[in-house]
């Protein structure tokens, strides 16, 4: 039997609704903003074959859709609060799919302390497709932007760069050094591609110390180009300082270049004034999100310079473009 | 040449960005809420062949996507402010399509005094598909809900009911009494289906006088069932009081039933306490949005009773379901 929109809302989405959602029985929601906070809004849509594999478990699709948005909020120094979601599915989508999808949302709502504020479910050809607009609070006046970085600021990244790309290569069966990793590590990398780890816990440290920040979704180098362009400066990055996936550290040049220009890491790139660099690194560690210095913002304009063994590393591609087989510039 | 996301943002979307959007160069936007306002949030997604005809002009698709959201805000008594948009298009979509699509957004932004706060463009199979989350302000504590209506309240509708359905029938070439209308009227009805007229100007009157309200997107009767269910009461509607499209007034029974249960009107259904009914009607007229009393909220539960020539009108379907050929219950 084809699904009915009202029955779907009632059965699967109503249990996810939070304060201001009026049990999803109204046409709109109310979002209350405390006087000491700035409301931060971000939106991201993901579609099958572009941002996830059609065979991915529904729970993971749900969590990816949510987490790419939470990652943006975290990068802006904002604590996540709530979200609205539009879901496009085929009318033949089964109840088991919806049950697993909403189980994924529920798990993440509990994990990140957020709730569903409203949504829309449509039955369409193709799909699944998930569009989420997420809301968060930054301390008043402390929202972190891509602009605001200044020459001399230390560039940090959270976590390890290239885990998303390694996981995708493993899922696609593409040969590479990841094949030599232990089975447990391989599984972790695949999961990492399917379900990013938004650095929500780093948000307070970013709001407190960062002059500029963004999440890395389209490759470290290309995204760093964007941060420096917005900040009106350039940067240099020491490739040897970039933390790589466990077991792939010390990668040879071509692999290193690839890991630094591939998508789906959802780590944070932050510029921090030198006087605050130590405090930022300590705060990251205390929040359970290790951050590593990888370079410096510089005077001038133009693409980020990547140094490898003291020489400039030439990169054929700088950014990852989803849905284009990764080709970008 | 296939489109590039950054080039698309730069060329077509940046000119639409408003305050708090940071020129669409950041990962998120900031939304400032004045202390005397409640922030109202709504989200709606529309897809080709479900909510619009694939042959519709891009400008009209853009305006429909925006206006179905503005209609929800208006029904809640909220003045529209800004929106975020996710757009899914094929990588082969031409520049002319995007130019016309964004022209439609620009026109409506000027008309309704709103701006673009952020967005996401993805290249996908199929499409176009537009997901919009819209933001508005209601006077503090005055957001209007589906719940809140009380027995004795007068039921009002704005405009005329069934214009959307008549326009769709004309576009589909379905024979009916609309064929006898003058060419100019036919064009107006077709346009009405393609581009709804959100009753933004009625929002202040709703915030001031209505006990409950919603916009009518899935048919007057089915939507009225939703309002009464949320308000914990029932209602009776006098079919002869329902304003019908010009030239179709005095429709015979089957047509009347159809017009009252078809989608895409985007008029407002409001419950107003009897003591305020006159003031509400006057305020609607002054705002340029005529409203007509069509019935009354009643004690009890259960589906709305529709009276026609003093007898109960039996309806085979009560609501319109998009993407299912209109079949619903």
XYZ file of C-alpha atoms in Angstrom:
658
model
C 0.000 0.000 0.000
C 1.424 3.396 -0.910
C 2.224 5.659 1.990
C 0.017 8.519 3.094
C 1.746 11.776 4.067
C -0.317 12.370 7.199
C 0.159 8.791 8.373
C 3.906 9.118 7.799
C 4.084 12.310 9.840
C 2.000 10.814 12.601
C 3.853 7.537 12.852
C 7.446 8.473 12.114
C 8.061 12.199 12.509
C 5.830 13.389 15.340
C 7.905 11.526 17.966
C 10.915 13.627 16.852
C 9.220 17.021 17.296
C 10.469 19.396 19.967
C 9.538 22.703 21.566
C 8.035 25.218 19.147
C 7.059 22.475 16.664
C 3.495 22.197 18.011
C 3.578 18.436 17.443
C 3.971 19.036 13.690
C 0.233 19.735 13.516
C 0.643 23.357 12.464
C 1.788 25.019 9.212
C 4.815 26.610 10.815
C 6.954 26.534 13.927
C 8.075 29.163 16.427
C 11.761 29.527 17.208
C 12.637 31.369 20.403
C 16.038 33.041 20.535
C 17.511 33.931 23.949
C 18.697 37.551 24.235
C 22.356 36.563 24.743
C 22.522 34.470 21.549
C 22.794 34.966 17.814
C 20.649 32.658 15.707
C 22.766 30.881 13.085
C 21.025 29.250 10.101
C 22.424 26.818 7.571
C 20.916 24.620 4.870
C 22.165 21.602 2.933
C 20.484 19.112 0.653
C 21.792 15.640 -0.121
C 20.646 13.311 -2.894
C 21.298 9.665 -3.746
C 24.218 8.952 -6.125
C 25.517 12.469 -5.502
C 26.139 12.668 -1.752
C 25.506 9.125 -0.668
C 25.388 5.669 -2.183
C 21.880 4.420 -2.976
C 22.724 1.235 -1.063
C 23.574 3.115 2.143
C 21.395 2.167 5.116
C 18.547 4.717 5.583
C 19.735 5.431 9.122
C 23.075 6.567 7.776
C 21.470 8.715 5.066
C 19.439 10.479 7.771
C 22.492 11.029 9.920
C 24.600 12.278 7.020
C 21.905 14.800 6.044
C 21.718 16.066 9.605
C 25.427 16.037 10.339
C 26.589 17.989 7.284
C 24.405 20.786 8.643
C 25.597 20.393 12.242
C 29.139 20.552 10.902
C 28.434 23.983 9.376
C 26.937 25.221 12.643
C 29.935 23.949 14.629
C 32.338 25.733 12.271
C 30.488 28.980 12.977
C 30.899 28.526 16.746
C 27.205 27.689 17.167
C 25.636 25.087 19.444
C 22.972 23.142 17.504
C 19.375 23.589 18.554
C 16.813 22.313 16.052
C 16.136 21.667 12.375
C 13.442 21.493 9.725
C 13.578 18.754 7.095
C 12.060 18.168 3.678
C 12.157 14.573 2.582
C 11.568 13.394 -0.976
C 10.833 9.697 -1.337
C 9.176 7.432 -3.835
C 5.584 6.527 -3.004
C 6.766 2.910 -3.000
C 9.235 3.506 -0.160
C 8.574 0.911 2.483
C 7.773 1.386 6.120
C 11.002 -0.378 7.056
C 12.982 2.312 5.213
C 11.162 5.101 7.052
C 11.497 3.357 10.395
C 15.260 3.014 9.944
C 15.598 6.574 8.600
C 13.777 8.098 11.569
C 15.672 5.847 13.989
C 18.834 7.484 12.657
C 17.387 10.946 13.262
C 16.297 10.006 16.771
C 19.733 8.686 17.716
C 21.397 11.883 16.514
C 18.807 14.117 18.140
C 19.638 12.490 21.459
C 23.352 12.555 20.817
C 23.495 16.236 19.836
C 20.626 17.512 21.983
C 18.466 18.786 19.131
C 14.860 18.395 17.987
C 12.763 18.493 14.837
C 10.946 21.792 14.330
C 8.975 21.058 11.179
C 9.111 19.500 7.771
C 7.599 18.397 4.549
C 7.391 14.948 2.990
C 6.814 14.664 -0.735
C 6.421 11.640 -2.945
C 8.524 12.056 -6.039
C 10.136 10.124 -8.843
C 13.607 9.085 -7.791
C 14.892 10.044 -4.394
C 15.644 9.658 -1.624
C 16.555 13.262 -1.193
C 16.888 15.103 2.111
C 16.929 18.885 2.557
C 17.677 20.146 6.054
C 17.797 23.664 7.448
C 19.474 23.659 10.856
C 19.451 26.269 13.598
C 22.034 26.961 16.250
C 22.976 29.584 18.810
C 26.334 31.342 18.909
C 27.272 33.558 21.845
C 26.019 37.075 20.937
C 28.437 38.755 18.525
C 30.739 35.710 18.438
C 29.571 33.903 15.296
C 32.699 32.823 13.412
C 32.910 33.554 9.677
C 35.068 32.583 6.727
C 36.179 36.177 6.689
C 38.034 37.639 9.663
C 41.300 35.706 9.356
C 44.442 37.888 9.415
C 48.024 37.418 8.228
C 49.989 35.738 10.995
C 47.045 33.688 12.264
C 47.818 30.033 12.825
C 45.842 27.570 10.678
C 44.453 24.570 12.531
C 42.590 21.475 11.405
C 40.625 19.126 13.609
C 40.907 15.332 13.389
C 42.547 13.707 10.382
C 42.342 14.761 6.744
C 41.415 12.224 4.066
C 39.366 9.780 6.123
C 36.268 10.530 4.023
C 38.165 9.949 0.759
C 39.764 6.725 2.047
C 36.364 5.424 3.144
C 34.818 6.229 -0.237
C 37.716 4.488 -2.060
C 37.181 1.387 0.092
C 33.433 1.404 -0.549
C 34.058 1.703 -4.278
C 36.679 -1.074 -4.164
C 39.339 1.249 -5.540
C 42.810 -0.199 -4.903
C 45.158 1.802 -2.679
C 47.197 1.763 0.506
C 43.937 1.554 2.502
C 43.718 -2.079 1.408
C 46.599 -2.900 3.728
C 44.785 -1.551 6.804
C 43.320 -3.904 9.402
C 39.656 -4.848 8.749
C 38.484 -2.855 11.780
C 40.153 0.329 10.480
C 38.671 -0.210 7.034
C 35.186 -0.459 8.498
C 35.774 2.704 10.524
C 36.840 4.610 7.402
C 33.812 3.414 5.406
C 31.540 4.468 8.219
C 33.345 7.797 8.362
C 32.480 8.486 4.707
C 28.871 7.469 5.191
C 28.344 9.272 8.479
C 30.514 12.306 9.132
C 31.470 13.306 12.648
C 30.415 16.943 13.088
C 32.775 18.723 15.469
C 29.972 20.094 17.612
C 32.115 19.918 20.744
C 34.635 22.319 19.197
C 32.094 25.142 18.717
C 32.709 26.919 22.063
C 36.488 26.949 21.479
C 35.941 28.374 17.985
C 33.601 31.087 19.277
C 36.153 31.955 21.941
C 39.399 31.913 19.941
C 39.023 31.641 16.145
C 39.229 34.664 13.848
C 37.786 32.618 10.955
C 36.671 29.039 10.404
C 34.780 26.706 8.089
C 34.122 23.020 7.813
C 36.084 21.051 5.248
C 33.601 19.351 2.959
C 35.205 19.790 -0.458
C 38.858 19.136 0.353
C 41.290 20.878 2.718
C 43.179 22.870 0.108
C 40.218 24.126 -1.933
C 38.317 25.020 1.226
C 41.364 26.829 2.585
C 41.431 28.805 -0.683
C 37.871 29.876 0.150
C 38.700 30.920 3.702
C 41.703 32.982 2.609
C 39.781 34.576 -0.274
C 37.011 35.610 2.149
C 39.617 36.893 4.618
C 41.525 38.836 1.953
C 44.819 37.042 2.490
C 46.779 33.980 1.425
C 48.267 31.073 3.386
C 50.933 28.455 3.417
C 50.390 24.908 4.615
C 53.108 22.406 5.507
C 51.919 19.121 4.080
C 53.939 17.097 6.622
C 51.975 18.754 9.443
C 48.596 17.679 8.094
C 47.282 14.789 10.228
C 46.465 11.846 7.936
C 44.334 8.772 8.603
C 45.859 6.254 10.980
C 47.970 3.817 8.958
C 48.335 6.234 6.034
C 50.671 8.717 7.751
C 53.837 9.337 5.778
C 51.915 8.822 2.548
C 53.849 9.411 -0.666
C 53.337 12.637 -2.565
C 50.499 11.719 -4.926
C 48.408 10.169 -2.167
C 49.069 13.092 0.160
C 47.909 15.495 -2.556
C 44.798 13.419 -3.084
C 43.862 13.219 0.590
C 44.244 16.990 0.965
C 41.938 17.698 -1.988
C 39.161 15.138 -1.485
C 35.719 15.707 -0.044
C 33.678 14.510 2.907
C 36.057 15.082 5.803
C 33.792 17.444 7.740
C 36.698 18.469 9.898
C 37.151 22.105 10.925
C 39.665 24.512 9.414
C 40.267 27.456 11.735
C 42.460 30.544 11.780
C 43.530 31.550 15.293
C 45.564 34.610 16.302
C 49.035 33.442 17.442
C 48.515 34.694 20.998
C 45.508 32.394 21.346
C 46.856 29.365 19.477
C 47.961 27.511 22.589
C 44.685 28.165 24.403
C 42.718 27.004 21.352
C 44.708 23.793 21.067
C 44.213 23.101 24.773
C 40.466 23.821 24.542
C 40.164 21.443 21.574
C 41.886 18.679 23.507
C 39.671 19.278 26.537
C 36.579 19.099 24.304
C 37.775 15.766 22.919
C 38.516 17.198 19.469
C 42.269 17.232 18.778
C 43.380 20.167 16.628
C 46.757 20.455 14.900
C 48.558 23.528 13.523
C 49.240 23.029 9.788
C 50.280 26.448 8.529
C 49.889 30.202 8.664
C 47.846 32.943 7.033
C 49.997 35.249 4.903
C 49.796 38.724 3.402
C 48.688 38.814 -0.221
C 46.115 37.119 -2.380
C 45.910 33.951 -4.369
C 45.802 30.205 -3.844
C 47.193 28.621 -0.713
C 50.799 27.501 -1.049
C 51.380 23.897 -0.031
C 54.939 23.028 1.026
C 56.178 19.442 0.994
C 59.745 18.684 2.129
C 60.515 22.381 1.799
C 59.319 22.651 -1.814
C 56.055 23.839 -3.309
C 53.689 20.950 -3.978
C 51.879 21.309 -7.300
C 48.256 20.195 -7.209
C 46.343 19.271 -10.353
C 42.976 19.657 -8.569
C 42.392 21.741 -5.436
C 38.786 20.948 -4.523
C 36.319 18.106 -4.698
C 33.074 18.554 -6.613
C 30.255 16.227 -5.544
C 28.383 14.546 -8.359
C 31.171 15.193 -10.875
C 33.371 12.243 -10.012
C 35.430 14.569 -7.861
C 36.810 16.679 -10.685
C 37.111 20.298 -9.717
C 39.500 23.173 -9.559
C 29.529 23.417 -20.694
C 28.209 22.027 -17.431
C 27.539 24.528 -14.697
C 29.862 25.097 -11.767
C 28.245 25.581 -8.340
C 30.406 28.524 -7.316
C 29.867 30.269 -10.642
C 26.116 29.740 -10.305
C 26.085 31.238 -6.813
C 28.206 34.154 -7.899
C 26.283 34.992 -11.044
C 22.688 34.196 -10.121
C 22.184 33.987 -6.368
C 24.538 36.526 -4.796
C 22.484 39.487 -6.142
C 19.508 38.117 -4.170
C 21.300 37.965 -0.808
C 20.194 40.243 2.006
C 21.262 41.255 5.493
C 22.762 38.436 7.539
C 23.589 36.402 4.414
C 27.207 37.669 4.240
C 26.986 37.725 0.443
C 26.494 33.926 0.439
C 30.242 33.548 0.984
C 29.896 31.934 4.402
C 28.698 28.496 5.544
C 25.758 29.889 7.469
C 23.713 33.029 7.973
C 22.741 35.099 10.999
C 19.093 35.894 11.594
C 18.371 38.786 13.949
C 15.012 38.737 15.715
C 13.681 41.994 17.178
C 12.595 41.732 20.839
C 8.937 42.484 20.063
C 8.611 39.675 17.495
C 8.238 35.911 17.398
C 10.243 34.146 14.713
C 8.000 31.909 12.599
C 9.609 29.174 10.466
C 8.064 27.109 7.691
C 9.430 24.768 5.039
C 8.047 23.371 1.785
C 9.603 21.484 -1.075
C 8.171 21.317 -4.597
C 9.157 18.927 -7.370
C 8.398 18.699 -11.073
C 5.391 16.555 -12.090
C 4.205 16.625 -8.472
C 3.704 20.319 -7.647
C 4.276 21.938 -11.006
C 4.274 20.982 -14.645
C 7.710 20.314 -16.127
C 6.836 22.747 -18.931
C 6.134 25.622 -16.530
C 8.367 28.658 -17.045
C 11.300 28.635 -14.545
C 10.243 32.038 -13.231
C 6.888 30.613 -12.234
C 8.461 27.546 -10.590
C 10.617 29.875 -8.478
C 7.645 31.995 -7.489
C 5.487 28.985 -6.676
C 8.222 27.541 -4.427
C 8.547 30.840 -2.600
C 4.868 31.674 -2.392
C 3.668 28.372 -0.936
C 5.961 29.198 1.982
C 4.872 32.842 2.215
C 1.300 31.584 2.271
C 2.049 29.507 5.378
C 3.674 32.483 7.086
C 0.711 34.734 6.250
C -1.727 32.182 7.699
C 0.227 32.315 10.969
C -0.077 36.115 11.130
C 3.595 36.567 10.243
C 5.173 39.185 8.001
C 7.726 37.522 5.687
C 11.372 38.381 6.189
C 13.812 36.057 4.447
C 14.359 32.529 3.209
C 16.957 29.864 2.516
C 16.675 27.726 -0.587
C 18.075 24.401 -1.772
C 17.847 23.904 -5.500
C 18.305 20.581 -7.250
C 18.925 20.791 -10.987
C 20.454 18.657 -13.667
C 24.051 19.540 -14.547
C 22.755 20.155 -18.058
C 20.405 22.919 -16.947
C 21.052 25.933 -19.107
C 21.982 29.433 -18.072
C 18.740 30.723 -19.554
C 16.784 28.523 -17.140
C 18.727 29.829 -14.155
C 18.448 33.421 -15.318
C 14.669 33.134 -15.612
C 14.383 31.240 -12.308
C 16.332 33.875 -10.384
C 14.447 36.672 -12.154
C 11.301 35.171 -10.650
C 12.851 35.170 -7.186
C 14.032 38.748 -7.593
C 10.592 39.976 -8.628
C 8.973 38.320 -5.626
C 11.669 39.503 -3.236
C 10.892 43.059 -4.277
C 7.161 42.510 -4.201
C 7.091 40.948 -0.736
C 10.057 42.800 0.779
C 12.166 39.731 1.521
C 15.720 38.560 0.838
C 17.722 35.379 0.366
C 19.618 34.301 3.482
C 21.465 31.260 2.179
C 21.180 28.151 0.118
C 22.569 25.110 -1.541
C 22.637 24.126 -5.209
C 23.094 20.495 -6.101
C 23.355 18.790 -9.459
C 21.173 15.720 -9.489
C 19.421 13.314 -11.784
C 15.950 14.606 -12.534
C 14.794 17.840 -11.006
C 14.123 20.637 -10.912
C 13.315 20.509 -7.259
C 13.130 23.481 -4.906
C 13.194 23.309 -1.109
C 12.588 26.571 0.726
C 12.603 27.381 4.426
C 11.026 30.790 5.023
C 11.199 33.066 8.036
C 8.721 35.655 9.233
C 7.938 37.772 12.263
C 4.631 37.683 14.111
C 3.838 40.235 16.788
C 5.160 38.743 20.075
C 2.727 36.157 21.432
C 0.344 36.604 18.481
C 1.350 33.767 16.150
C -1.855 32.171 14.885
C -2.155 28.364 15.014
C -4.415 25.669 13.645
C -5.437 25.079 17.226
C -7.163 27.827 19.198
C -10.482 27.908 17.340
C -13.568 27.684 19.619
C -17.177 26.665 19.062
C -19.100 29.715 17.922
C -16.200 31.229 16.007
C -17.053 32.383 12.502
C -15.189 30.616 9.678
C -13.845 32.904 6.972
C -12.098 32.257 3.673
C -10.140 34.769 1.651
C -10.535 35.166 -2.099
C -12.297 32.509 -4.157
C -12.160 28.750 -3.712
C -11.372 26.480 -6.676
C -9.344 28.863 -8.818
C -6.288 26.605 -8.522
C -8.285 23.521 -9.549
C -9.934 25.346 -12.478
C -6.539 26.566 -13.689
C -5.087 23.060 -13.491
C -8.079 21.620 -15.404
C -7.574 24.230 -18.138
C -3.840 23.496 -18.334
C -4.572 19.788 -18.627
C -7.246 20.413 -21.276
C -9.876 18.744 -19.102
C -13.373 19.698 -20.342
C -15.590 21.631 -17.933
C -17.537 24.830 -17.369
C -14.228 26.758 -17.364
C -14.139 26.250 -21.144
C -16.976 28.753 -21.483
C -15.037 31.522 -19.712
C -13.561 34.433 -21.659
C -9.953 33.848 -22.814
C -8.633 36.476 -20.393
C -10.262 34.732 -17.423
C -8.895 31.373 -18.539
C -5.387 32.771 -18.652
C -5.820 34.275 -15.196
C -6.924 30.897 -13.787
C -3.991 29.061 -15.382
C -1.612 31.608 -13.971
C -3.313 31.256 -10.606
C -2.540 27.514 -10.545
C 1.048 28.072 -11.572
C 1.732 31.014 -9.279
C -0.355 31.221 -6.119
C -1.174 34.553 -4.536
C -0.015 34.364 -0.904
C -2.258 36.488 1.315
C 0.644 38.293 2.929
C -1.403 41.470 3.335
C -3.914 39.615 5.525
C -1.300 38.621 8.154
C -1.767 41.642 10.458
C -5.556 41.153 10.515
C -5.080 37.467 11.334
C -2.632 38.243 14.142
C -5.076 40.802 15.522
C -8.382 38.911 15.253
C -8.123 35.203 14.359
C -8.322 32.458 16.980
C -7.005 29.898 14.452
C -6.013 29.906 10.785
C -4.256 27.959 8.067
C -3.710 28.270 4.364
C -5.795 26.107 2.054
C -3.415 24.058 -0.065
C -5.104 20.644 -0.137
C -8.762 21.652 -0.535
C -11.065 23.762 1.646
C -12.972 20.892 3.252
C -10.036 18.609 4.060
C -8.023 21.531 5.399
C -10.979 22.662 7.492
C -11.088 19.116 8.934
C -7.468 19.673 10.001
C -8.177 23.035 11.624
C -11.154 21.689 13.586
C -9.260 18.544 14.633
C -6.407 20.700 15.953
C -8.906 23.003 17.697
C -10.828 20.096 19.243
C -14.158 20.993 17.674
C -16.227 20.494 14.550
C -17.731 22.922 12.039
C -20.473 23.442 9.535
C -19.990 25.187 6.217
C -22.739 26.545 3.982
C -21.677 25.642 0.470
C -23.684 28.504 -1.047
C -21.589 30.988 0.974
C -18.278 29.763 -0.419
C -16.996 32.300 -2.965
C -16.322 30.489 -6.257
C -14.242 31.589 -9.242
C -15.784 34.388 -11.296
C -18.003 32.840 -13.968
C -18.392 29.563 -12.058
C -20.587 30.901 -9.248
C -23.819 28.947 -8.853
C -21.996 25.786 -9.956
C -24.014 22.571 -9.821
C -23.459 20.176 -6.963
C -20.718 17.917 -8.344
C -18.596 20.842 -9.495
C -19.111 22.670 -6.206
C -17.950 19.580 -4.308
C -14.931 19.313 -6.552
C -13.892 22.957 -6.175
C -14.170 22.708 -2.380
C -11.916 19.640 -2.236
C -9.210 20.490 -4.773
C -5.717 21.738 -4.085
C -3.637 24.794 -4.850
C -5.908 27.615 -3.737
C -3.520 29.095 -1.168
C -6.335 31.125 0.282
C -6.666 31.553 4.052
C -9.157 29.732 6.253
C -9.609 31.560 9.557
C -11.717 31.152 12.690
C -12.654 34.477 14.262
C -14.579 35.026 17.505
C -18.044 36.421 16.641
C -17.383 39.714 18.441
C -14.447 40.368 16.129
C -15.915 39.044 12.887
C -16.969 42.425 11.591
C -13.638 44.045 12.426
C -11.784 41.173 10.724
C -13.872 41.451 7.580
C -13.284 45.213 7.492
C -9.529 44.789 8.059
C -9.379 42.239 5.210
C -11.112 44.636 2.851
C -8.793 47.457 3.870
C -5.780 45.212 3.224
C -7.107 44.414 -0.253
C -7.913 40.804 0.634
C -11.681 40.223 0.681
C -12.765 37.639 3.258
C -16.179 35.960 3.354
C -17.947 34.138 6.231
C -18.743 30.567 5.163
C -19.719 28.777 8.355
C -19.232 28.307 12.066
C -17.162 26.207 14.452
C -19.319 23.773 16.446
C -19.059 21.730 19.620
C -18.052 18.125 19.110
C -15.585 16.213 17.003
C -15.508 14.747 13.538
C -15.482 15.870 9.932
C -16.830 19.250 8.922
C -20.478 19.189 7.881
C -21.113 20.789 4.504
C -24.669 22.047 3.925
C -26.015 22.637 0.412
C -29.549 23.952 -0.040
C -30.228 23.040 3.578
C -29.135 19.400 3.223
C -25.874 17.657 4.057
C -23.614 17.423 1.029
C -21.886 14.040 0.786
C -18.296 14.228 -0.407
C -16.494 11.237 -1.879
C -13.073 12.852 -1.321
C -12.351 15.596 1.212
C -8.754 16.540 0.451
C -6.369 16.765 -2.447
C -3.173 14.732 -2.432
C -0.388 16.096 -4.637
C 1.338 13.539 -6.806
C -1.515 11.022 -6.510
C -3.756 12.434 -9.220
C -5.685 14.233 -6.514
C -7.065 11.129 -4.856
C -7.213 11.493 -1.102
C -9.486 11.236 1.833
